[in-house]
CSV table of N, CA and C and ligand atoms in Angstrom, one decimal:
chain,number,residue,atom,x,y,z
A,1,MET,N,0.8,-1.1,-0.1
A,1,MET,CA,0.1,0.0,0.0
A,1,MET,C,0.9,1.0,0.2
A,2,THR,N,0.9,2.1,-1.2
A,2,THR,CA,1.6,3.4,-1.1
A,2,THR,C,0.6,4.4,-0.9
A,3,ALA,N,1.5,5.9,-0.8
A,3,ALA,CA,0.6,6.5,-0.5
A,3,ALA,C,-0.4,6.9,-1.3
A,4,ALA,N,-0.6,6.8,-2.6
A,4,ALA,CA,-1.0,7.2,-3.7
A,4,ALA,C,-2.4,6.3,-3.8
A,5,ASP,N,-2.4,5.2,-3.3
A,5,ASP,CA,-3.7,4.4,-2.8
A,5,ASP,C,-4.5,4.4,-1.7
A,6,PHE,N,-4.2,5.7,-0.8
A,6,PHE,CA,-5.2,6.4,-0.3
A,6,PHE,C,-6.4,7.2,-0.3
A,7,VAL,N,-7.4,6.9,-0.2
A,7,VAL,CA,-8.6,8.3,-0.2
A,7,VAL,C,-8.6,8.9,0.6
A,8,PHE,N,-8.5,8.8,1.6
A,8,PHE,CA,-8.7,9.6,3.1
A,8,PHE,C,-7.8,9.9,3.6
A,9,GLU,N,-7.5,10.9,4.5
A,9,GLU,CA,-6.2,10.7,5.7
A,9,GLU,C,-6.6,12.0,6.7
A,10,ARG,N,-6.3,11.8,7.6
A,10,ARG,CA,-6.6,12.7,9.0
A,10,ARG,C,-5.6,12.5,10.0
A,11,GLN,N,-5.6,13.4,11.0
A,11,GLN,CA,-4.7,13.3,12.0
A,11,GLN,C,-5.8,12.8,13.5
A,12,GLU,N,-5.3,12.2,14.4
A,12,GLU,CA,-6.2,12.4,15.8
A,12,GLU,C,-5.2,12.2,17.0
A,13,LEU,N,-5.4,13.2,17.8
A,13,LEU,CA,-4.8,13.2,18.7
A,13,LEU,C,-5.3,12.0,20.0
A,14,VAL,N,-3.7,11.1,20.4
A,14,VAL,CA,-4.3,10.4,21.4
A,14,VAL,C,-4.3,11.2,22.8
A,15,ARG,N,-5.5,10.5,23.7
A,15,ARG,CA,-6.0,11.5,24.9
A,15,ARG,C,-6.0,10.9,25.9
A,16,PHE,N,-6.3,11.2,26.8
A,16,PHE,CA,-6.4,10.2,28.4
A,16,PHE,C,-7.3,9.3,28.4
A,17,GLY,N,-8.3,9.5,27.7
A,17,GLY,CA,-9.5,8.7,27.7
A,17,GLY,C,-9.3,7.3,26.8
A,18,HIS,N,-8.1,7.2,26.1
A,18,HIS,CA,-7.6,6.5,25.5
A,18,HIS,C,-7.2,5.1,25.8
A,19,CYS,N,-6.6,5.7,27.0
A,19,CYS,CA,-5.5,4.9,27.3
A,19,CYS,C,-5.9,3.9,28.8
A,20,ASP,N,-4.8,3.5,28.8
A,20,ASP,CA,-5.1,2.4,30.1
A,20,ASP,C,-4.2,2.6,31.2
A,21,PRO,N,-4.1,1.7,32.5
A,21,PRO,CA,-3.4,2.1,33.4
A,21,PRO,C,-1.9,1.7,33.1
A,22,ALA,N,-1.6,1.0,31.9
A,22,ALA,CA,-0.1,1.1,31.5
A,22,ALA,C,0.2,2.2,30.5
A,23,GLY,N,-0.7,3.4,30.8
A,23,GLY,CA,-0.5,4.4,29.9
A,23,GLY,C,-0.4,4.3,28.0
A,24,ILE,N,-1.0,2.8,27.3
A,24,ILE,CA,-0.9,3.1,26.0
A,24,ILE,C,-2.3,2.8,25.8
A,25,VAL,N,-2.6,3.2,24.6
A,25,VAL,CA,-3.7,2.9,24.0
A,25,VAL,C,-4.5,1.8,24.5
A,26,PHE,N,-5.6,1.6,25.2
A,26,PHE,CA,-6.3,0.1,25.4
A,26,PHE,C,-7.3,-0.2,23.5
A,27,TYR,N,-6.9,-1.5,23.5
A,27,TYR,CA,-7.4,-1.8,22.1
A,27,TYR,C,-8.7,-1.3,21.3
A,28,PRO,N,-9.8,-1.5,22.8
A,28,PRO,CA,-11.1,-1.1,21.7
A,28,PRO,C,-11.2,0.2,21.3
A,29,ARG,N,-10.1,1.3,22.0
A,29,ARG,CA,-10.3,2.2,21.7
A,29,ARG,C,-9.7,2.6,20.2
A,30,TYR,N,-9.1,1.9,19.5
A,30,TYR,CA,-8.6,1.6,18.1
A,30,TYR,C,-9.7,1.3,17.5
A,31,PHE,N,-10.6,0.8,18.0
A,31,PHE,CA,-11.6,0.0,17.1
A,31,PHE,C,-12.9,1.7,17.2
A,32,GLU,N,-12.5,2.2,18.0
A,32,GLU,CA,-13.5,3.1,18.2
A,32,GLU,C,-13.3,4.2,17.1
A,33,MET,N,-11.6,4.6,17.3
A,33,MET,CA,-11.3,5.4,16.3
A,33,MET,C,-11.6,5.2,14.7
A,34,LEU,N,-11.3,3.7,14.5
A,34,LEU,CA,-11.6,3.0,13.6
A,34,LEU,C,-13.1,3.6,12.8
A,35,ASN,N,-14.3,3.3,13.8
A,35,ASN,CA,-15.5,3.6,13.3
A,35,ASN,C,-15.5,5.1,13.1
A,36,ALA,N,-15.0,6.0,13.6
A,36,ALA,CA,-15.3,7.3,13.8
A,36,ALA,C,-14.7,7.7,12.2
A,37,LEU,N,-13.4,7.4,12.2
A,37,LEU,CA,-12.7,7.7,10.9
A,37,LEU,C,-13.6,7.0,9.6
A,38,VAL,N,-14.2,6.2,9.8
A,38,VAL,CA,-15.1,5.9,8.2
A,38,VAL,C,-16.0,6.6,8.0
A,39,GLU,N,-16.8,6.9,9.2
A,39,GLU,CA,-18.1,7.5,9.0
A,39,GLU,C,-17.6,8.8,8.7
A,40,ASP,N,-16.5,9.8,9.3
A,40,ASP,CA,-16.0,10.6,8.6
A,40,ASP,C,-15.7,11.0,7.2
A,41,TRP,N,-14.8,9.9,6.5
A,41,TRP,CA,-14.7,9.4,5.3
A,41,TRP,C,-16.0,9.7,4.6
A,42,ILE,N,-17.1,8.7,5.2
A,42,ILE,CA,-18.2,8.6,4.3
A,42,ILE,C,-18.9,10.1,4.3
A,43,SER,N,-18.7,11.0,5.4
A,43,SER,CA,-19.5,12.1,5.4
A,43,SER,C,-18.9,13.2,4.8
A,44,GLN,N,-17.7,13.1,5.0
A,44,GLN,CA,-16.6,14.7,4.6
A,44,GLN,C,-16.0,14.2,3.6
A,45,GLY,N,-15.4,12.9,2.8
A,45,GLY,CA,-14.3,12.5,2.2
A,45,GLY,C,-15.7,12.1,0.9
A,46,LEU,N,-16.5,11.3,1.3
A,46,LEU,CA,-17.7,11.0,0.0
A,46,LEU,C,-18.5,12.1,-0.3
A,47,GLY,N,-18.7,12.6,0.7
A,47,GLY,CA,-20.2,13.6,0.6
A,47,GLY,C,-21.4,13.2,0.8
A,48,VAL,N,-21.6,11.9,1.4
A,48,VAL,CA,-22.6,11.4,2.0
A,48,VAL,C,-22.9,11.2,3.4
A,49,ASP,N,-23.8,12.3,3.6
A,49,ASP,CA,-24.3,12.3,5.1
A,49,ASP,C,-24.6,11.2,5.8
A,50,TYR,N,-23.6,10.2,6.6
A,50,TYR,CA,-23.6,9.1,7.3
A,50,TYR,C,-24.8,9.3,8.2
A,51,ALA,N,-25.1,10.2,8.9
A,51,ALA,CA,-26.5,10.5,9.7
A,51,ALA,C,-27.3,10.2,8.8
A,52,GLN,N,-27.8,10.7,7.7
A,52,GLN,CA,-28.8,10.8,6.9
A,52,GLN,C,-28.9,9.6,6.4
A,53,LEU,N,-27.6,8.6,6.4
A,53,LEU,CA,-27.7,7.1,5.5
A,53,LEU,C,-28.3,6.4,6.6
A,54,LEU,N,-27.8,6.6,7.5
A,54,LEU,CA,-28.3,5.6,8.6
A,54,LEU,C,-29.9,5.9,8.9
A,55,GLY,N,-30.0,7.2,9.6
A,55,GLY,CA,-31.2,7.4,10.0
A,55,GLY,C,-32.5,7.5,9.0
A,56,PRO,N,-32.9,8.7,8.2
A,56,PRO,CA,-34.1,8.4,7.5
A,56,PRO,C,-33.6,7.8,6.2
A,57,ARG,N,-32.3,7.4,6.1
A,57,ARG,CA,-32.6,6.7,4.7
A,57,ARG,C,-32.5,5.0,5.0
A,58,ARG,N,-32.1,4.7,6.3
A,58,ARG,CA,-32.0,3.5,6.7
A,58,ARG,C,-31.3,2.4,5.7
A,59,VAL,N,-30.0,2.9,5.8
A,59,VAL,CA,-29.0,2.1,4.9
A,59,VAL,C,-28.3,1.9,6.2
A,60,GLY,N,-27.9,0.7,6.2
A,60,GLY,CA,-26.8,0.2,7.6
A,60,GLY,C,-25.3,-0.1,6.9
A,61,LEU,N,-24.4,-0.2,7.4
A,61,LEU,CA,-22.9,-0.4,6.8
A,61,LEU,C,-22.7,-1.2,7.8
A,62,PRO,N,-22.8,-2.2,8.0
A,62,PRO,CA,-22.2,-3.4,9.1
A,62,PRO,C,-20.7,-3.8,9.2
A,63,SER,N,-20.0,-4.2,9.8
A,63,SER,CA,-18.6,-4.6,9.2
A,63,SER,C,-19.2,-6.3,9.5
A,64,VAL,N,-18.4,-7.0,8.4
A,64,VAL,CA,-18.7,-8.6,8.3
A,64,VAL,C,-17.3,-9.2,8.6
A,65,ARG,N,-16.2,-8.6,8.5
A,65,ARG,CA,-14.9,-8.8,8.6
A,65,ARG,C,-14.0,-7.8,9.3
A,66,LEU,N,-13.6,-8.1,10.5
A,66,LEU,CA,-12.3,-7.0,10.6
A,66,LEU,C,-11.0,-7.5,11.3
A,67,VAL,N,-9.9,-7.5,10.9
A,67,VAL,CA,-8.6,-7.5,11.3
A,67,VAL,C,-8.0,-6.8,11.3
A,68,ALA,N,-6.9,-6.7,12.7
A,68,ALA,CA,-6.3,-5.7,13.1
A,68,ALA,C,-4.8,-6.3,13.7
A,69,ASP,N,-4.0,-5.7,13.0
A,69,ASP,CA,-2.3,-5.9,13.2
A,69,ASP,C,-1.8,-4.7,14.1
A,70,PHE,N,-1.7,-4.9,15.4
A,70,PHE,CA,-0.8,-3.9,16.5
A,70,PHE,C,0.4,-4.2,16.4
A,71,LYS,N,0.8,-3.3,16.2
A,71,LYS,CA,2.2,-3.2,15.7
A,71,LYS,C,3.3,-2.5,16.3
A,72,ARG,N,2.8,-1.4,17.0
A,72,ARG,CA,3.5,-0.4,18.1
A,72,ARG,C,2.6,0.3,19.0
A,73,ILE,N,3.1,0.5,19.8
A,73,ILE,CA,2.3,1.3,21.2
A,73,ILE,C,2.3,2.5,20.8
A,74,SER,N,0.8,3.0,21.2
A,74,SER,CA,0.7,4.8,21.1
A,74,SER,C,0.5,5.1,22.4
A,75,ARG,N,0.8,6.5,22.8
A,75,ARG,CA,0.7,7.0,24.5
A,75,ARG,C,0.1,8.3,23.9
A,76,MET,N,-0.8,8.3,25.1
A,76,MET,CA,-1.3,10.2,25.4
A,76,MET,C,-0.2,10.9,24.9
A,77,GLY,N,-1.0,11.9,24.2
A,77,GLY,CA,-0.2,13.1,23.4
A,77,GLY,C,0.7,12.7,21.7
A,78,ASP,N,0.5,11.0,21.5
A,78,ASP,CA,0.5,10.9,20.2
A,78,ASP,C,0.0,12.0,18.9
A,79,VAL,N,0.4,12.1,18.0
A,79,VAL,CA,-0.5,12.4,16.9
A,79,VAL,C,-0.7,10.8,15.7
A,80,LEU,N,-1.7,10.6,15.8
A,80,LEU,CA,-2.1,9.6,14.7
A,80,LEU,C,-2.5,9.6,13.8
A,81,ARG,N,-1.5,9.7,12.4
A,81,ARG,CA,-1.7,9.8,10.8
A,81,ARG,C,-3.1,8.3,10.4
A,82,GLN,N,-4.1,8.6,10.4
A,82,GLN,CA,-4.8,7.8,10.2
A,82,GLN,C,-5.4,7.5,8.4
A,83,ARG,N,-5.2,6.6,7.4
A,83,ARG,CA,-5.5,6.3,6.3
A,83,ARG,C,-6.5,5.7,6.2
A,84,VAL,N,-7.3,5.7,4.9
A,84,VAL,CA,-7.9,4.8,4.5
A,84,VAL,C,-7.9,4.4,2.9
A,85,ALA,N,-7.9,3.3,2.5
A,85,ALA,CA,-7.5,2.5,0.9
A,85,ALA,C,-8.6,1.6,0.9
A,86,ILE,N,-9.2,1.9,-0.6
A,86,ILE,CA,-10.1,1.1,-0.8
A,86,ILE,C,-9.4,-0.2,-1.7
A,87,SER,N,-9.9,-1.6,-1.0
A,87,SER,CA,-9.2,-2.6,-1.5
A,87,SER,C,-10.1,-3.6,-2.2
A,88,ARG,N,-11.4,-3.1,-2.1
A,88,ARG,CA,-12.2,-4.0,-3.1
A,88,ARG,C,-13.6,-3.1,-3.2
A,89,LEU,N,-14.0,-3.3,-4.0
A,89,LEU,CA,-15.8,-2.7,-4.5
A,89,LEU,C,-17.0,-3.4,-4.7
A,90,GLY,N,-17.6,-4.1,-4.0
A,90,GLY,CA,-18.2,-5.1,-4.7
A,90,GLY,C,-19.8,-4.7,-4.8
A,91,ARG,N,-20.7,-5.4,-5.0
A,91,ARG,CA,-22.0,-5.2,-5.6
A,91,ARG,C,-22.3,-4.6,-4.5
A,92,THR,N,-22.6,-5.3,-3.3
A,92,THR,CA,-22.8,-5.0,-1.8
A,92,THR,C,-21.9,-4.8,-0.6
A,93,SER,N,-20.7,-5.1,-1.0
A,93,SER,CA,-19.5,-4.7,0.1
A,93,SER,C,-18.5,-4.1,-0.6
A,94,LEU,N,-18.0,-3.3,0.3
A,94,LEU,CA,-16.8,-2.8,0.6
A,94,LEU,C,-15.7,-3.4,1.4
A,95,ALA,N,-14.5,-3.3,0.7
A,95,ALA,CA,-12.9,-3.7,1.2
A,95,ALA,C,-12.0,-2.7,1.7
A,96,LEU,N,-11.9,-2.6,3.0
A,96,LEU,CA,-10.6,-1.3,3.2
A,96,LEU,C,-9.5,-1.7,3.6
A,97,ASN,N,-8.2,-1.1,3.5
A,97,ASN,CA,-7.0,-1.1,4.4
A,97,ASN,C,-7.0,0.2,5.0
A,98,ILE,N,-6.9,0.3,6.2
A,98,ILE,CA,-6.7,1.4,7.1
A,98,ILE,C,-5.5,0.9,7.9
A,99,SER,N,-4.8,2.6,8.0
A,99,SER,CA,-3.4,2.2,8.7
A,99,SER,C,-3.8,3.6,9.8
A,100,PHE,N,-2.9,3.4,10.7
A,100,PHE,CA,-2.7,4.0,11.9
A,100,PHE,C,-1.2,4.3,11.8
A,101,GLU,N,-0.8,5.5,12.1
A,101,GLU,CA,0.9,5.6,12.0
A,101,GLU,C,1.1,6.8,12.7
A,102,GLY,N,2.2,6.5,13.2
A,102,GLY,CA,3.1,7.4,14.2
A,102,GLY,C,4.1,8.1,13.9
A,103,GLU,N,5.2,8.3,14.7
A,103,GLU,CA,6.5,9.6,14.3
A,103,GLU,C,7.3,7.6,13.9
A,104,ASP,N,6.9,6.9,14.6
A,104,ASP,CA,8.2,5.6,14.5
A,104,ASP,C,7.8,4.4,13.6
A,105,GLY,N,6.5,5.2,12.6
A,105,GLY,CA,6.1,3.8,11.7
A,105,GLY,C,4.7,3.6,12.2
A,106,GLN,N,4.2,2.5,11.6
A,106,GLN,CA,2.8,1.9,11.6
A,106,GLN,C,2.6,1.3,12.8
A,107,ARG,N,1.2,2.0,13.8
A,107,ARG,CA,0.9,1.4,14.9
A,107,ARG,C,0.1,0.4,14.9
A,108,VAL,N,-1.2,0.6,13.6
A,108,VAL,CA,-2.1,-0.6,13.9
A,108,VAL,C,-2.2,-0.5,12.1
A,109,ALA,N,-2.8,-1.8,11.3
A,109,ALA,CA,-2.7,-1.6,10.0
A,109,ALA,C,-4.2,-2.9,10.3
A,110,PHE,N,-5.7,-2.3,10.2
A,110,PHE,CA,-7.0,-3.0,10.1
A,110,PHE,C,-7.2,-3.3,8.2
A,111,GLU,N,-7.8,-4.6,8.3
A,111,GLU,CA,-8.3,-5.1,7.1
A,111,GLU,C,-9.8,-5.0,7.3
A,112,GLN,N,-10.7,-4.3,6.8
A,112,GLN,CA,-11.8,-4.3,7.3
A,112,GLN,C,-13.2,-4.8,5.9
A,113,VAL,N,-14.3,-5.4,6.2
A,113,VAL,CA,-14.9,-5.5,5.1
A,113,VAL,C,-16.5,-4.7,5.6
A,114,LEU,N,-16.8,-4.3,5.0
A,114,LEU,CA,-18.6,-3.4,5.4
A,114,LEU,C,-19.8,-4.1,4.3
A,115,VAL,N,-20.8,-3.9,4.9
A,115,VAL,CA,-21.8,-4.7,3.8
A,115,VAL,C,-22.8,-3.5,3.8
A,116,CYS,N,-23.7,-3.2,2.8
A,116,CYS,CA,-24.6,-2.5,2.5
A,116,CYS,C,-25.6,-3.2,3.2
A,117,THR,N,-26.6,-2.8,4.0
A,117,THR,CA,-27.7,-3.9,4.1
A,117,THR,C,-29.2,-2.4,4.4
A,118,SER,N,-30.2,-3.2,4.3
A,118,SER,CA,-31.1,-2.7,4.3
A,118,SER,C,-31.5,-2.4,6.1
A,119,LEU,N,-31.5,-1.5,6.7
A,119,LEU,CA,-32.1,-1.3,8.1
A,119,LEU,C,-33.6,-2.0,8.3
A,120,GLU,N,-34.3,-1.9,7.4
A,120,GLU,CA,-35.6,-2.8,7.7
A,120,GLU,C,-35.6,-4.0,8.0
A,121,THR,N,-34.6,-4.8,7.0
A,121,THR,CA,-34.4,-6.1,6.7
A,121,THR,C,-33.4,-6.7,7.2
A,122,HIS,N,-32.1,-6.1,7.3
A,122,HIS,CA,-30.7,-6.6,7.8
A,122,HIS,C,-30.4,-7.2,6.8
A,123,LYS,N,-30.8,-7.4,5.8
A,123,LYS,CA,-30.3,-8.3,4.6
A,123,LYS,C,-29.4,-7.2,3.9
A,124,PRO,N,-28.2,-7.9,2.7
A,124,PRO,CA,-27.8,-7.0,2.0
A,124,PRO,C,-28.8,-6.5,1.1
A,125,GLN,N,-28.0,-5.6,0.6
A,125,GLN,CA,-28.5,-4.6,-0.6
A,125,GLN,C,-27.5,-3.7,-1.4
A,126,ALA,N,-27.6,-3.5,-2.7
A,126,ALA,CA,-26.9,-2.4,-3.4
A,126,ALA,C,-26.4,-1.5,-2.5
A,127,PHE,N,-25.5,-1.1,-3.3
A,127,PHE,CA,-25.2,0.6,-2.6
A,127,PHE,C,-26.1,1.5,-3.0
A,128,PRO,N,-26.8,2.3,-2.4
A,128,PRO,CA,-27.4,3.3,-2.8
A,128,PRO,C,-26.0,4.2,-4.2
A,129,ASP,N,-27.2,4.8,-4.9
A,129,ASP,CA,-26.6,5.4,-6.6
A,129,ASP,C,-25.7,6.4,-6.1
A,130,ASP,N,-26.0,7.0,-4.7
A,130,ASP,CA,-25.0,8.5,-4.7
A,130,ASP,C,-23.7,8.0,-4.0
A,131,LEU,N,-23.7,6.8,-2.7
A,131,LEU,CA,-22.9,6.4,-2.2
A,131,LEU,C,-22.1,5.6,-3.5
A,132,ARG,N,-22.6,4.6,-4.0
A,132,ARG,CA,-21.7,3.8,-5.5
A,132,ARG,C,-20.8,5.0,-6.4
A,133,ALA,N,-21.4,5.9,-6.6
A,133,ALA,CA,-20.9,6.8,-7.7
A,133,ALA,C,-19.8,7.6,-7.2
A,134,ALA,N,-20.0,7.8,-5.6
A,134,ALA,CA,-18.5,8.2,-5.0
A,134,ALA,C,-17.5,7.9,-4.8
A,135,LEU,N,-18.2,6.4,-4.1
A,135,LEU,CA,-17.3,5.1,-4.1
A,135,LEU,C,-16.4,4.9,-5.2
A,136,GLU,N,-17.0,4.8,-6.6
A,136,GLU,CA,-16.3,4.7,-7.7
A,136,GLU,C,-15.5,5.6,-7.9
A,137,GLN,N,-15.8,7.0,-8.4
A,137,GLN,CA,-15.1,7.8,-8.3
A,137,GLN,C,-13.7,8.1,-7.3
A,138,CYS,N,-13.7,7.7,-6.3
A,138,CYS,CA,-13.0,7.6,-5.7
A,138,CYS,C,-11.7,6.8,-5.9
A,139,ALA,N,-12.3,5.6,-6.0
A,139,ALA,CA,-11.3,4.4,-6.6
A,139,ALA,C,-10.8,4.6,-8.0
A,140,ALA,N,-11.8,5.5,-8.6
A,140,ALA,CA,-11.1,5.8,-10.1
A,140,ALA,C,-9.7,6.9,-10.1
A,141,GLY,N,-9.7,7.6,-8.9
A,141,GLY,CA,-9.1,8.4,-8.7
A,141,GLY,C,-7.7,7.9,-8.6
A,142,VAL,N,-7.7,6.7,-7.7
A,142,VAL,CA,-6.4,6.1,-7.2
A,142,VAL,C,-6.1,5.3,-8.5
A,143,GLN,N,-6.8,5.0,-9.2
A,143,GLN,CA,-6.2,4.2,-10.3
A,143,GLN,C,-6.0,5.3,-11.4
A,144,ALA,N,-6.3,6.2,-11.4
A,144,ALA,CA,-5.6,7.2,-12.5
A,144,ALA,C,-4.3,7.7,-12.0
A,145,HIS,N,-4.0,7.9,-10.7
A,145,HIS,CA,-3.0,8.3,-10.5
A,145,HIS,C,-1.9,7.0,-10.5
A,146,ASP,N,-2.3,6.1,-10.0
A,146,ASP,CA,-1.5,4.6,-10.3
A,146,ASP,C,-0.5,4.5,-11.7
A,147,ASN,N,-1.7,5.0,-12.9
A,147,ASN,CA,-1.5,4.9,-14.0
A,147,ASN,C,-0.3,6.1,-14.2
A,148,LYS,N,-0.4,7.2,-13.5
A,148,LYS,CA,0.4,8.1,-14.0
A,148,LYS,C,1.7,7.8,-13.5
A,149,GLN,N,1.9,6.9,-12.3
A,149,GLN,CA,3.0,6.9,-11.7
A,149,GLN,C,3.6,5.7,-12.9
A,150,GLN,N,3.1,5.1,-13.8
A,150,GLN,CA,3.7,3.8,-14.3
A,150,GLN,C,4.4,4.5,-15.4
B,201,BCA,C1,-24.3,-8.4,6.8
B,201,BCA,C2,-25.0,-9.4,6.3
B,201,BCA,C3,-26.8,-9.3,6.7
B,201,BCA,C4,-24.5,-9.9,4.9
B,201,BCA,O1,-25.1,-11.2,4.8
B,201,BCA,P1,-24.5,-12.4,4.0
B,201,BCA,O2,-25.3,-13.9,4.3
B,201,BCA,O3,-23.3,-12.3,4.5
B,201,BCA,O4,-24.3,-11.7,2.7
B,201,BCA,P2,-23.7,-12.1,1.2
B,201,BCA,O5,-23.1,-13.9,2.0
B,201,BCA,O6,-24.8,-11.8,0.1
B,201,BCA,O7,-22.8,-11.6,1.2
B,201,BCA,C5,-22.9,-10.0,1.0
B,201,BCA,C6,-21.6,-9.7,0.3
B,201,BCA,O8,-20.6,-9.6,1.7
B,201,BCA,C7,-19.3,-10.1,1.4
B,201,BCA,N1,-18.8,-10.6,2.4
B,201,BCA,C8,-19.8,-11.3,3.7
B,201,BCA,N2,-19.3,-12.1,4.7
B,201,BCA,C9,-17.7,-11.3,4.3
B,201,BCA,C10,-16.4,-11.4,4.9
B,201,BCA,N3,-16.6,-12.4,6.2
B,201,BCA,N4,-15.5,-11.0,4.4
B,201,BCA,C11,-15.5,-10.9,3.3
B,201,BCA,N5,-16.6,-10.3,2.7
B,201,BCA,C12,-17.7,-10.9,3.3
B,201,BCA,C13,-20.0,-11.0,0.1
B,201,BCA,O9,-18.5,-11.2,-0.5
B,201,BCA,C14,-20.7,-10.2,-0.3
B,201,BCA,O10,-20.2,-9.3,-1.6
B,201,BCA,P3,-20.5,-8.7,-2.7
B,201,BCA,O11,-20.2,-9.8,-3.6
B,201,BCA,O12,-19.9,-7.2,-2.8
B,201,BCA,O13,-22.1,-8.3,-2.7
B,201,BCA,C15,-25.1,-10.5,7.8
B,201,BCA,O14,-23.5,-11.0,7.2
B,201,BCA,C16,-24.8,-10.0,9.0
B,201,BCA,O15,-25.7,-9.7,9.3
B,201,BCA,N6,-23.7,-10.1,9.9
B,201,BCA,C17,-23.4,-9.4,11.1
B,201,BCA,C18,-23.3,-8.1,10.4
B,201,BCA,C19,-22.8,-7.5,12.1
B,201,BCA,O16,-23.4,-7.5,13.4
B,201,BCA,N7,-21.7,-6.6,12.3
B,201,BCA,C20,-20.9,-6.3,13.9
B,201,BCA,C21,-21.8,-5.3,14.1
B,201,BCA,S1,-21.8,-3.8,12.9
B,201,BCA,C22,-21.3,-2.4,13.8
B,201,BCA,O17,-21.0,-2.3,14.8
B,201,BCA,C23,-21.9,-1.0,12.8
B,201,BCA,C24,-21.1,-0.2,13.6
B,201,BCA,C25,-21.1,1.1,12.8
B,201,BCA,C26,-22.1,1.0,11.8
B,201,BCA,O18,-22.6,2.4,11.2
B,201,BCA,C27,-23.3,0.1,11.4
B,201,BCA,C28,-22.5,-0.8,12.1
């Protein structure tokens, strides 16, 4: 995964409330950071309001697969660079690679698969048109960038 593959990036400060008595990030807090990152990418990066999607539009994006590799510890006051890459866009599913990095290198690497569902039936359904168009545009941007590199 190179920098050109990432479609969304931001920084998050590690706070007191993220840490355990050992003074390092407690791993469930990383999953909360991951969830917030994906919500904000969809709303801010893709321009599809996540609260509207889950609320009035009744579209869910539950995770069906989530793998985490914890490579280095993080402490209060660290700034984590958080980056999202699309590894596969299917009919109803979206596979992501997500990286949290500190000054010493990668802290956590996630592989996540989300599935688009109806919150009425909790069954998989195709992505709504606006979300699919934004995801396709995002993935195509990375592709175009990759082609330029070659
Ligand atoms: C989501 C499901 C309805 C999908 O049903 P399935 O029977 O698996 O559907 P399908 O077999 O048709 O698969 C659907 C797609 O997912 C893909 N899929 C399904 N499982 C997997 C796994 N394990 N790996 C990769 N891809 C998968 C599959 O390949 C299909 O892809 P497409 O080709 O792109 O269509 C069902 O798996 C389910 O209900 N799982 C439980 C989900 C759950 O409870 N997750 C944890 C809680 S969700 C959560 O925390 C949350 C946080 C924040 C939010 O905003 C929303 C939810």
